[in-house]
Structures are given as structure tokens and as C-alpha cells.
Coordinates of C-alpha atoms and ligand atoms in Angstrom, one line a residue:
X1054 CA -7.7 -18.6 -19.4
X1055 CA -3.9 -18.2 -19.4
X1056 CA -2.4 -14.9 -18.2
X1057 CA 1.0 -13.5 -17.5
X1058 CA 2.0 -10.8 -15.0
X1059 CA 5.0 -8.5 -15.3
X1060 CA 6.3 -7.4 -11.9
X1061 CA 5.5 -9.9 -9.1
X1062 CA 5.5 -7.5 -6.1
X1063 CA 2.5 -6.8 -3.9
X1064 CA 0.1 -6.0 -6.7
X1065 CA 1.4 -8.5 -9.3
X1066 CA 1.6 -11.5 -7.0
X1067 CA -1.8 -10.8 -5.4
X1068 CA -3.4 -10.2 -8.8
X1069 CA -2.0 -13.4 -10.3
X1070 CA -2.9 -15.4 -7.2
X1071 CA -6.4 -13.9 -7.2
X1072 CA -7.0 -15.0 -10.8
X1073 CA -5.5 -18.4 -10.0
X1074 CA -8.2 -18.7 -7.2
X1075 CA -10.7 -18.1 -10.0
X1076 CA -9.2 -21.1 -11.9
X1077 CA -7.0 -19.2 -14.4
X1078 CA -3.4 -20.2 -14.8
X1079 CA -0.7 -17.5 -14.4
X1080 CA 3.0 -17.1 -15.3
X1081 CA 4.7 -14.4 -13.2
X1082 CA 7.7 -12.6 -14.7
X1083 CA 10.0 -10.4 -12.7
X1084 CA 13.4 -8.8 -13.4
X1085 CA 14.5 -9.9 -10.0
X1086 CA 15.8 -13.5 -10.0
X1087 CA 15.2 -13.6 -6.3
X1088 CA 11.5 -12.8 -6.7
X1089 CA 11.2 -15.5 -9.5
X1090 CA 13.0 -18.1 -7.5
X1091 CA 11.0 -17.4 -4.3
X1092 CA 7.7 -17.7 -6.1
X1093 CA 8.8 -21.1 -7.5
X1094 CA 9.9 -22.1 -4.0
X1095 CA 6.5 -20.9 -2.8
X1096 CA 8.1 -18.4 -0.4
X1097 CA 6.6 -14.9 -1.1
X1098 CA 9.2 -12.1 -0.7
X1099 CA 6.8 -10.1 1.6
X1100 CA 4.3 -10.9 4.3
X1101 CA 0.7 -10.6 3.4
X1102 CA -2.1 -12.7 4.9
X1103 CA -3.4 -15.6 2.8
X1104 CA -0.7 -15.1 0.1
X1105 CA 1.6 -17.9 1.1
X1106 CA -1.2 -20.4 1.3
X1107 CA -2.7 -19.1 -2.0
X1108 CA 0.7 -19.5 -3.7
X1109 CA 1.1 -23.0 -2.4
X1110 CA -2.4 -23.9 -3.5
X1111 CA -1.9 -22.4 -7.0
X1112 CA 1.5 -24.1 -7.5
X1113 CA 0.2 -27.4 -6.3
X1114 CA -2.7 -27.2 -8.8
X1115 CA -0.2 -26.2 -11.5
X1116 CA -1.9 -22.9 -11.9
X1117 CA 1.1 -20.7 -11.1
X1118 CA 4.8 -20.5 -12.0
X1119 CA 7.4 -17.8 -12.3
X1120 CA 9.9 -17.3 -15.1
X1121 CA 12.7 -14.9 -15.9
X1122 CA 11.9 -15.6 -19.6
X1123 CA 9.3 -13.0 -20.7
X1124 CA 9.0 -14.6 -24.2
X1125 CA 7.9 -17.8 -22.5
X1126 CA 5.4 -16.0 -20.3
X1127 CA 3.9 -14.1 -23.2
X1128 CA 3.8 -16.9 -25.7
X1129 CA 2.0 -19.0 -23.1
X1130 CA -0.7 -16.5 -22.2
X1131 CA -3.5 -14.5 -23.7
X1132 CA -3.4 -11.5 -21.4
X1133 CA -0.5 -9.7 -19.8
X1134 CA -0.9 -7.5 -16.7
X1135 CA 1.8 -4.8 -16.2
X1136 CA 2.3 -4.4 -12.4
X1137 CA 5.7 -2.7 -12.2
X1138 CA 6.5 0.1 -9.7
X1139 CA 5.8 3.8 -10.4
X1140 CA 8.0 5.4 -7.7
X1141 CA 8.0 9.2 -7.0
X1142 CA 10.5 11.6 -8.5
X1143 CA 11.8 14.5 -6.4
X1144 CA 9.2 16.9 -7.9
X1145 CA 6.4 14.5 -6.9
X1146 CA 5.7 13.2 -10.4
X1147 CA 6.1 9.5 -11.2
X1148 CA 9.2 7.8 -12.6
X1149 CA 7.9 6.1 -15.7
X1150 CA 11.2 4.3 -16.4
X1151 CA 9.9 0.9 -15.2
X1152 CA 6.7 1.3 -17.3
X1153 CA 8.8 2.2 -20.3
X1154 CA 11.2 -0.8 -19.8
X1155 CA 8.4 -3.3 -19.1
X1156 CA 6.4 -2.1 -22.2
X1157 CA 9.5 -2.3 -24.4
X1158 CA 10.3 -5.8 -23.2
X1159 CA 6.7 -6.8 -23.6
X1160 CA 6.6 -5.4 -27.1
X1161 CA 9.7 -7.5 -28.1
X1162 CA 8.0 -10.6 -26.7
X1163 CA 4.8 -9.8 -28.6
X1164 CA 6.8 -9.5 -31.9
X1165 CA 7.4 -13.2 -31.6
X1166 CA 3.9 -14.2 -30.8
X1167 CA 1.2 -15.0 -33.3
X1168 CA -2.4 -14.1 -32.6
X1169 CA -4.2 -11.4 -30.6
X1170 CA -2.9 -10.5 -27.1
X1171 CA -4.3 -8.2 -24.5
X1172 CA -2.0 -5.9 -22.6
X1173 CA -3.4 -4.5 -19.3
X1174 CA -1.8 -1.7 -17.3
X1175 CA -2.4 -2.3 -13.6
X1176 CA 0.4 -0.1 -12.2
X1177 CA -0.9 3.3 -10.9
X1178 CA 0.0 5.7 -13.7
X1179 CA -0.9 9.4 -14.2
X1180 CA -3.4 10.2 -17.0
X1181 CA -1.9 9.8 -20.5
X1182 CA 1.0 7.5 -19.3
X1183 CA -0.5 4.4 -20.8
X1184 CA -1.2 6.0 -24.2
X1185 CA 1.9 8.2 -24.4
X1186 CA 4.6 5.9 -22.8
X1187 CA 3.4 2.3 -22.8
X1188 CA 1.6 2.2 -26.2
X1189 CA 4.4 3.7 -28.3
X1190 CA 6.9 1.3 -26.6
X1191 CA 4.7 -1.6 -27.3
X1192 CA 4.1 -0.8 -30.9
X1193 CA 7.7 0.1 -31.7
X1194 CA 9.2 -3.0 -30.2
X1195 CA 6.5 -5.4 -31.5
X1196 CA 6.1 -3.9 -35.0
X1197 CA 2.5 -4.4 -34.4
X1198 CA -0.5 -2.1 -34.3
X1199 CA -2.6 -1.5 -31.1
X1200 CA -6.2 -2.2 -31.7
X1201 CA -5.5 -4.5 -34.6
X1202 CA -2.8 -6.9 -33.5
X1203 CA -3.0 -6.5 -29.8
X1204 CA -5.4 -4.8 -27.3
X1205 CA -4.7 -2.3 -24.5
X1206 CA -6.6 -1.6 -21.3
X1207 CA -5.9 0.4 -18.1
X1208 CA -7.4 -1.5 -15.1
X1209 CA -6.4 0.2 -11.8
X1210 CA -6.1 -1.9 -8.7
X1211 CA -7.7 -0.9 -5.4
X1212 CA -6.5 -3.6 -3.1
X1213 CA -5.0 -2.6 0.3
X1214 CA -2.0 -4.2 1.9
X1215 CA -3.0 -6.4 4.8
X1216 CA -6.1 -7.6 3.1
X1217 CA -4.8 -7.7 -0.5
X1218 CA -6.2 -11.0 -1.7
X1219 CA -9.6 -10.5 0.0
X1220 CA -9.8 -7.0 -1.5
X1221 CA -8.8 -8.3 -4.9
X1222 CA -11.4 -11.1 -4.9
X1223 CA -14.2 -8.9 -3.5
X1224 CA -13.8 -5.4 -5.1
X1225 CA -16.4 -2.7 -4.8
X1226 CA -16.0 -2.1 -8.5
X1227 CA -13.8 -2.9 -11.4
X1228 CA -12.7 -0.1 -13.7
X1229 CA -11.8 -0.9 -17.3
X1230 CA -10.4 1.9 -19.4
X1231 CA -9.9 0.6 -22.9
X1232 CA -8.2 1.7 -26.1
X1233 CA -11.0 0.2 -28.2
X1234 CA -14.2 -1.8 -27.8
X1235 CA -12.6 -5.2 -28.5
X1236 CA -9.9 -4.7 -25.7
X1237 CA -12.5 -3.6 -23.2
X1238 CA -15.0 -6.4 -24.1
X1239 CA -12.2 -9.0 -23.8
X1240 CA -11.2 -7.8 -20.3
X1241 CA -14.8 -7.4 -19.1
X1242 CA -15.4 -11.0 -20.2
X1243 CA -12.4 -12.1 -18.3
X1244 CA -13.7 -10.5 -15.1
X1245 CA -17.1 -12.2 -15.3
X1246 CA -18.0 -13.7 -12.0
X1247 CA -16.5 -11.1 -9.7
X1248 CA -20.0 -10.0 -8.7
X1249 CA -19.4 -6.2 -8.6
X1250 CA -20.2 -3.4 -11.0
X1251 CA -17.8 -3.0 -13.9
X1252 CA -17.3 0.6 -15.1
X1253 CA -16.1 1.1 -18.7
X1254 CA -14.2 4.3 -19.4
X1255 CA -11.5 5.8 -21.6
X1256 CA -7.9 4.9 -20.6
X1257 CA -7.1 8.3 -19.2
X1258 CA -10.3 8.4 -17.1
X1259 CA -9.4 5.0 -15.6
X1260 CA -5.9 6.4 -14.8
X1261 CA -7.5 9.4 -13.1
X1262 CA -10.1 7.4 -11.1
X1263 CA -7.2 5.5 -9.4
X1264 CA -5.5 8.7 -8.3
X1265 CA -8.7 10.5 -7.2
X1266 CA -9.8 7.5 -5.1
X1267 CA -6.5 7.5 -3.2
X1268 CA -6.4 11.3 -2.9
X1269 CA -10.0 11.3 -1.6
X1270 CA -9.3 8.6 1.0
X1271 CA -6.1 10.5 2.1
X1272 CA -8.2 13.6 2.4
X1273 CA -10.6 11.9 4.7
X1274 CA -7.7 10.9 6.9
X1275 CA -6.0 14.3 7.0
X1276 CA -9.4 15.9 7.7
X1277 CA -10.0 13.5 10.6
X1278 CA -6.5 14.3 11.9
X1279 CA -7.1 18.0 11.7
X1280 CA -10.4 17.6 13.6
X1281 CA -8.7 15.2 16.0
X1282 CA -6.0 17.8 16.9
X1283 CA -8.8 20.3 17.7
X1284 CA -10.7 17.7 19.7
X1285 CA -7.7 16.9 21.8
X1286 CA -7.5 20.5 22.9
X1287 CA -11.2 20.5 23.8
X1288 CA -11.1 17.2 25.7
X1289 CA -13.3 15.4 23.1
X1290 CA -12.6 11.9 21.8
X1291 CA -12.4 12.3 18.0
X1292 CA -13.4 8.7 17.6
X1293 CA -16.8 9.4 19.3
X1294 CA -17.2 12.4 17.0
X1295 CA -16.4 10.5 13.8
X1296 CA -18.7 7.6 14.9
X1297 CA -21.5 10.1 14.8
X1298 CA -20.4 11.7 11.6
X1299 CA -19.8 8.5 9.8
X1300 CA -23.4 7.3 10.5
X1301 CA -24.4 9.7 7.7
X1302 CA -24.6 7.5 4.6
X1303 CA -23.3 10.4 2.5
X1304 CA -20.1 10.4 4.5
X1305 CA -19.6 6.7 5.5
X1306 CA -17.7 5.5 8.6
X1307 CA -14.6 4.4 6.6
X1308 CA -11.2 6.1 6.6
X1309 CA -12.1 8.5 9.4
X1310 CA -9.6 7.1 11.9
X1311 CA -7.4 9.9 13.3
X1312 CA -3.9 9.1 14.5
X1313 CA -0.3 9.6 13.4
X1314 CA -1.3 10.0 9.7
X1315 CA -1.1 7.8 6.6
X1316 CA 1.9 6.0 5.3
X1317 CA 2.5 3.3 2.8
X1318 CA 3.8 3.1 -0.7
X1319 CA 0.7 4.6 -2.3
X1320 CA -1.2 7.5 -0.5
X1321 CA 1.9 9.8 -0.1
X1322 CA 3.2 9.0 -3.6
X1323 CA -0.1 9.2 -5.3
X1324 CA -1.3 12.4 -3.7
X1325 CA 2.0 14.0 -4.5
X1326 CA 1.8 12.8 -8.1
X1327 CA -1.7 14.2 -8.5
X1328 CA -0.6 17.5 -7.1
X1329 CA 2.3 17.6 -9.5
X1330 CA 0.0 16.7 -12.5
X1331 CA -2.5 19.4 -11.4
X1332 CA 0.2 22.0 -11.3
X1333 CA 1.4 20.9 -14.8
X1334 CA -2.0 21.6 -16.2
X1335 CA -2.3 24.8 -14.3
X1336 CA -5.0 23.7 -11.9
X1337 CA -4.5 24.6 -8.2
X1338 CA -4.3 21.6 -5.9
X1339 CA -5.1 23.5 -2.7
X1340 CA -6.9 20.8 -0.8
X1341 CA -4.4 18.1 -1.7
X1342 CA -1.5 20.3 -0.7
X1343 CA -3.1 20.7 2.8
X1344 CA -3.7 17.0 3.0
X1345 CA 0.0 16.4 2.6
X1346 CA 1.0 19.2 4.9
X1347 CA -1.2 17.9 7.7
X1348 CA 0.2 14.4 7.1
X1349 CA 3.8 15.6 7.3
X1350 CA 3.2 17.2 10.7
X1351 CA 0.9 14.6 12.3
X1352 CA 3.5 12.1 13.5
X1353 CA 5.3 14.8 15.4
X1354 CA 2.1 15.7 17.4
X1355 CA 2.9 12.5 19.3
X1356 CA 6.3 13.7 20.3
X1357 CA 4.9 17.2 21.3
X1358 CA 2.5 15.4 23.6
X1359 CA 5.3 13.4 25.1
X1360 CA 7.4 16.5 25.7
X1361 CA 4.4 18.1 27.6
X1362 CA 4.8 15.3 30.1
X1363 CA 8.5 16.2 30.8
X1364 CA 11.9 16.2 29.1
X1365 CA 12.6 13.2 26.9
X1366 CA 16.4 13.4 26.5
X1367 CA 18.0 10.2 27.9
X1368 CA 14.6 8.5 28.3
X1369 CA 14.1 4.9 27.2
X1370 CA 11.2 4.8 24.7
X1371 CA 9.5 1.5 23.7
X1372 CA 8.0 1.7 20.2
X1373 CA 5.3 -0.9 19.6
X1374 CA 4.5 -1.2 15.9
X1375 CA 6.7 -0.2 12.9
X1376 CA 4.7 -1.2 9.9
X1377 CA 2.7 1.5 8.2
X1378 CA -0.5 -0.4 9.1
X1379 CA -1.3 -3.8 10.6
X1380 CA -1.0 -7.1 8.9
X1381 CA 1.9 -6.2 6.7
X1382 CA 5.7 -6.0 7.0
X1383 CA 5.8 -3.0 4.8
X1384 CA 7.5 0.1 6.2
X1385 CA 7.5 2.3 3.1
X1386 CA 6.7 5.9 4.2
X1387 CA 5.6 4.5 7.6
X1388 CA 5.2 7.3 10.3
X1389 CA 7.4 5.1 12.5
X1390 CA 10.4 6.1 10.3
X1391 CA 10.1 9.8 11.1
X1392 CA 9.1 9.3 14.7
X1393 CA 12.1 7.0 15.5
X1394 CA 14.5 9.3 13.6
X1395 CA 13.2 12.3 15.7
X1396 CA 13.4 10.4 19.0
X1397 CA 17.0 9.6 18.2
X1398 CA 17.7 13.3 17.4
X1399 CA 16.1 14.2 20.7
X1400 CA 18.5 11.9 22.5
X1401 CA 16.2 9.1 23.5
X1402 CA 17.2 5.4 23.8
X1403 CA 14.9 3.7 21.3
X1404 CA 13.7 0.1 21.6
X1405 CA 11.3 -1.4 19.2
X1406 CA 9.0 -4.4 18.6
X1407 CA 6.8 -5.3 15.6
X1408 CA 5.5 -8.7 14.8
X1409 CA 6.5 -8.6 11.2
X1410 CA 8.3 -5.5 10.1
X1411 CA 11.5 -5.6 12.2
X1412 CA 13.7 -7.1 9.5
X1413 CA 13.0 -4.3 7.1
X1414 CA 13.3 -1.6 9.8
X1415 CA 16.6 -3.0 11.0
X1416 CA 18.1 -2.3 7.5
X1417 CA 17.4 1.4 8.0
X1418 CA 18.0 1.7 11.8
X1419 CA 20.6 -0.9 12.7
X1420 CA 21.6 1.1 15.8
X1421 CA 18.4 0.7 17.9
X1422 CA 17.4 -2.2 20.1
X1423 CA 15.0 -4.9 18.7
X1424 CA 12.9 -7.2 20.9
X1425 CA 10.9 -10.3 20.2
X1426 CA 7.8 -9.4 22.1
X1427 CA 5.9 -6.4 23.5
X1428 CA 6.8 -7.5 27.1
X1429 CA 10.5 -7.7 26.4
X1430 CA 10.4 -4.3 24.7
X1431 CA 8.5 -2.7 27.6
X1432 CA 10.7 -4.0 30.4
X1433 CA 12.5 -1.2 32.1
X1434 CA 11.5 1.6 29.7
X1435 CA 10.2 5.0 30.6
X1436 CA 7.8 5.6 27.8
X1437 CA 5.7 3.5 25.5
X1438 CA 4.3 4.7 22.1
X1439 CA 2.1 2.6 19.9
X1440 CA 2.4 3.3 16.2
X1441 CA 0.6 0.4 14.5
X1442 CA -2.8 -1.1 15.2
X1443 CA -1.6 -4.8 15.4
X1444 CA -4.4 -6.8 17.0
X1445 CA -2.0 -8.4 19.5
X1446 CA -1.6 -4.9 21.1
X1447 CA -5.3 -5.0 22.0
X1448 CA -4.5 -7.8 24.4
X1449 CA -1.9 -5.8 26.3
X1450 CA -2.9 -5.2 30.0
X1451 CA -1.7 -3.7 33.3
X1452 CA 0.7 -6.7 33.8
X1453 CA 2.5 -5.9 30.7
X1454 CA 2.8 -2.1 31.3
X1455 CA 3.8 -2.7 34.9
X1456 CA 7.1 -4.0 33.5
X1457 CA 8.0 -0.4 32.6
X1458 CA 10.2 1.8 34.9
X1459 CA 7.9 4.7 34.4
X1460 CA 4.5 4.3 32.9
X1461 CA 4.0 7.0 30.3
X1462 CA 1.9 5.4 27.5
X1463 CA 0.8 7.3 24.3
X1464 CA -1.0 5.6 21.5
X1465 CA -0.9 6.9 17.9
X1466 CA -3.5 4.4 16.7
X1467 CA -6.5 3.7 18.8
X1468 CA -5.7 0.1 19.8
X1469 CA -5.4 -0.3 23.6
X1470 CA -8.4 -1.6 25.5
X1471 CA -9.3 0.8 28.3
X1472 CA -10.8 -2.1 30.4
X1473 CA -7.3 -3.7 30.4
X1474 CA -5.0 -0.7 30.7
X1475 CA -5.3 2.5 32.7
X1476 CA -3.5 5.8 32.4
X1477 CA -2.7 5.9 28.7
X1478 CA -3.4 8.8 26.4
X1479 CA -4.2 9.0 22.7
X1480 CA -2.7 11.4 20.2
X1481 CA -6.1 12.9 19.3
X1482 CA -8.3 11.5 22.0
Ligands
NAD819 P1 6.5 -3.7 -5.7 O1 7.7 -2.9 -5.6 O2 6.1 -4.5 -4.6 O3 6.7 -4.7 -6.9 C1 7.1 -4.4 -8.2 C2 7.8 -5.6 -8.9 O4 8.1 -5.2 -10.2 C3 9.2 -5.9 -8.2 O5 9.2 -7.2 -7.8 C4 10.2 -5.5 -9.3 O6 11.4 -6.4 -9.3 C5 9.4 -5.8 -10.6 N1 9.9 -5.1 -11.8 C6 10.4 -3.8 -11.9 N2 10.7 -3.6 -13.2 C7 10.3 -4.7 -13.9 C8 10.4 -5.0 -15.3 N3 10.8 -4.1 -16.2 N4 10.0 -6.2 -15.6 C9 9.6 -7.1 -14.7 N5 9.5 -6.9 -13.4 C10 9.9 -5.6 -13.0 O7 5.4 -2.7 -6.2 P2 3.8 -2.8 -5.9 O8 3.6 -2.3 -4.5 O9 3.3 -4.1 -6.3 O10 3.3 -1.6 -6.9 C11 3.2 -1.8 -8.3 C12 2.3 -0.8 -8.9 O11 0.9 -1.0 -8.4 C13 2.6 0.7 -8.5 O12 2.3 1.5 -9.6 C14 1.7 0.9 -7.3 O13 1.4 2.3 -7.2 C15 0.4 0.2 -7.7 N6 -0.4 -0.2 -6.6 C16 0.1 -0.7 -5.4 C17 -0.7 -1.2 -4.4 C18 -0.1 -1.7 -3.1 O14 -0.9 -1.9 -2.2 N7 1.2 -2.0 -3.0 C19 -2.1 -1.1 -4.6 C20 -2.6 -0.6 -5.8 C21 -1.8 -0.2 -6.8
UGA820 C1 -4.4 2.2 -0.1 C2 -5.9 2.2 -0.6 O1 -6.7 2.0 0.5 C3 -6.1 1.1 -1.6 O2 -7.4 1.2 -2.1 C4 -5.1 1.3 -2.8 O3 -5.2 0.3 -3.7 C5 -3.7 1.4 -2.2 O4 -3.6 2.4 -1.2 C6 -2.7 1.7 -3.3 O5 -3.0 2.4 -4.2 O6 -1.6 1.2 -3.1 P1 -2.9 0.8 1.6 O7 -2.0 1.9 1.5 O8 -2.4 -0.6 1.3 O9 -4.1 1.0 0.5 O10 -3.6 0.8 3.0 P2 -4.8 1.6 3.7 O11 -5.6 0.7 4.5 O12 -5.5 2.5 2.7 O13 -3.9 2.6 4.7 C7 -3.1 3.6 4.3 C8 -2.6 4.4 5.4 O14 -3.6 5.2 5.9 C9 -2.0 3.6 6.6 O15 -0.9 4.2 7.1 C10 -3.2 3.6 7.6 O16 -2.8 3.5 8.9 C11 -3.7 5.0 7.3 N1 -5.1 5.2 7.7 C12 -6.1 4.5 7.1 C13 -5.5 6.1 8.7 O17 -4.6 6.8 9.3 N2 -6.8 6.2 9.0 C14 -7.8 5.5 8.4 O18 -9.0 5.8 8.8 C15 -7.4 4.6 7.4

């Protein structure tokens, strides 16, 4: 089948390439000329495993192209996925300007197209956004009627950065919220062959499932961090505790890793948005408020620990890992941002290394020192802190840390191998 994607960022590009792997052909449309040109040059604008190869493969098979012309993308496809950003506003709610703009532009393109077309909201949007913002903009600008001339679904995406394509191709479930039976049947048929359960719901239920999934995962992490902070004081390794806890099938071992807290473009934004929506409807989001509060403080536990070992003013601190998680160059809401800022306020000399995220970090912190390897970064420093669980850090050994002037090592993610390194400490273990 022929599809189009509006917004070719992380979700849009991975969604389109995932469908191309299933044999569908995709036209990406983005307002950014740079994004469009890079896709056509087969150079993704961000680092994500498998994506560059998948893009090359799809373009070579003539299954993928990008265009600035939305009319062209829509007239040459049967389904359009909306994958534009939904960034947070200062009160925590989402900014729906991109959704409104994309829906209006799609409506105009639909007005010129003959025949039925399915519109699928894939952006993460608060309950009622698809029906109250996207639907009216689509109908007004197309002069067409939803349910008769075009279909509408909300199909949340659950992929993670760092394993985006794999997650997309092997989901635990697919959720389809539909405006009417025909829209939902059309999308369900399109998803045949994904080999996972497909849950059919109303549009606003699908919107809510996405937020609640992220909020629940974030809750598991903050809970583990709260327990981890207590374990640290009792001399217990929280990872051993959570191993035992996660063996209970009702709990599961996933998302129980304590550390410096969650970052990324979604958990902080989505939990804040659900808090804001709950307040709007006069429901008290007490647990979610605590989840965010714990997460705000968690990165600074690492600095508290450092200070217990002596004054840090004037110390040279090597920061290994800047990305909000491994296998991505994304630093949105990364704990490293707050930790580096605090270290600078405390008068430390900050030196950093990350295999992929230094370009983006340098735009925010041009004044610190950047190194091309862990060893170069460690050389002559007083303290080392590890903020991202990059697999290459697992290989670091005594030889590498012996390059330091003083050997104070604290890890914020459990990544070092105790059989290779001695004398390091974990934030919650
Ligand atoms: P992103 O910023 O990486 O990409 C969004 C793209 O949309 C950009 O390239 C931008 O230029 C383009 N765009 C903006 N307005 C447009 C318009 N009117 N027409 C065409 N293109 C437009 O964002 P993302 O991380 O892919 O997130 C998109 C949505 O998916 C958000 O709602 C997010 O919450 C959700 N989501 C993200 C992830 C993730 O891992 N990043 C996972 C699941 C869901
Ligand atoms: C998360 C969800 O896992 C995806 O299902 C969802 O689609 C996505 O948000 C989204 O809506 O954008 P992502 O943010 O890419 O995916 O990455 P995660 O693996 O969930 O990690 C998020 C943050 O939590 C990272 O900073 C990570 O280090 C941290 N984390 C994760 C922990 O601190 N402990 C854990 O046990 C797991």
C-alpha cells in the first residue's frame, strides 16, 4: 500500500521505514527542507541504530522518498500518518500548534484528492485532541466530512529511541482508536502481519492509553530511585533487590533500573501533560506529581555523593555519557544537562565524552572541553561520573582509570564491570 507521513523526525521516519520494511511505499513530508533533503540523500538527521541502513534499503527499492509538496504526498498515498511534535507548554499541557497546522495543511491537500483517504494520528496527544483539534481542521480545510469522505484513527506509537525500528516492527500490541468502524477496519487490515494483539478502542481511549503507558513506566523508575536512595543508606544494592522483586510476574523485571532518573523527549513531557490534564478535570494526580518530584531531584544525588568525598570546587570532572540513554544522540531532557550545569555552578572544570551526543551537547555548552574517547577524557582528571549506559563503558578497566590524577569514580547508571574496575561507587548501590 502507499502511505505518507507528515513530520519525518524520530517517530515519522521510523514509522515510515518500518512500513517500508513490510513492503509498503512511503512518501515523507516535512516542513524542514533540511529534513526532506537529508532523507533523499539517505542521511538521517539523527542517530538511531538500523535507521540509516533501512533508509538506504528503502530508497534503493524505490519504497521511500521525501517531498516538501504535501499535495504530492497525499495524492499518491491512501493513508497519512501525522507524526509532528507535541512539545510541552509552561503549564505542562501540550502545545497543539503543530497538530493544528499539520491537520489544516492535510485538509487542504485532501480537498484536491478524489476517493477515500485515511488519516492516522500518531503523535502523542492528550485525550480529545484528535477529535477537537485535528478533526475540525481536517473537515474545514478539505470541505469533506469525516466518516464519509475520509477516515480518522488515533494510533499511538510505543517505540523507544535506541531500539526504535526493532520496537516498531515487533510491538507488544497495536492500539487503534477509530472514529468509525470503516476507519478502524482499514487500519487494522493495514497492520496485518505484525503478529501481536490489536486493541480497538475509541479515539480518546487510545490517546489516554499512550499517556498512561508512559506515566506508568516513569512511575516504576521513580519508585526504583526512591527505593534505591533508601538502599544506598542501608548498604544494600538496589539492583539485587529489584532482581528479586522483578521475578514476580505481576511486577516484571523491566523499567526497575535505578540511577540518575529518566530523561528524553517523552517521559517528562508526557507525565507533566497528564498531570495538567488531570488537574483540568479536577482529578488529583498525587502519584504522578511525586514521580516528577523524585525525578527532578535524582540527578543531584550524584553530586551530593561526590561532595561527601570532599570539596569539588576547582576539581576536574570527567563526564562519560551525555545522551539521555544509550544508542541515541538525543539529549532532550537528559539528566546530563542538569548535572553539567550544576558542576559548572559549583566551580568544577568539566570535560566530557559521549560516542554520539557531543555535537548536540556542544550547542548548549560550548564552554566545556570535549574529548574523542573515554581515555582522553579521563586523563589527568580528579573525578569521573558516568551518566549514560553506553556499552563501550562496560569495557573500561583499571588501565583506563589509572590515567586519572585522583581516582574518584561514581556511576549514575549501573554499567561498569566490577571484575575490571575497583573502587567505584554507584548512586544507589
Ligand atoms: P521530532 O521533533 O523528532 O520530529 C518532528 C518532525 O515534524 C520534525 O522533523 C519537524 O520539522 C516536523 N514538523 C513539524 N511541524 C510540521 C508540519 N506542520 N508539517 C510537516 N512536518 C512538521 O519529534 P518526534 O520525537 O518524532 O515526536 C513526534 C511525536 O511522536 C510527539 O508527539 C512525540 O511525543 C511522539 N512520540 C515520540 C517518540 C520518540 O521516541 N521520540 C515515541 C513515541 C511517540
Ligand atoms: C519511552 C517509552 O519507553 C516508549 O515506549 C515511548 O514510546 C517513548 O518513551 C515515547 O513516548 O517517546 P524512550 O524515552 O525513547 O521511550 O526511552 P526509554 O527506554 O523508555 O528511557 C527513558 C528514560 O528512562 C531514559 O533516560 C532511561 O535511561 C530511563 N530509564 C529507563 C531508567 O532510568 N530506568 C529504567 O529502568 C528504564
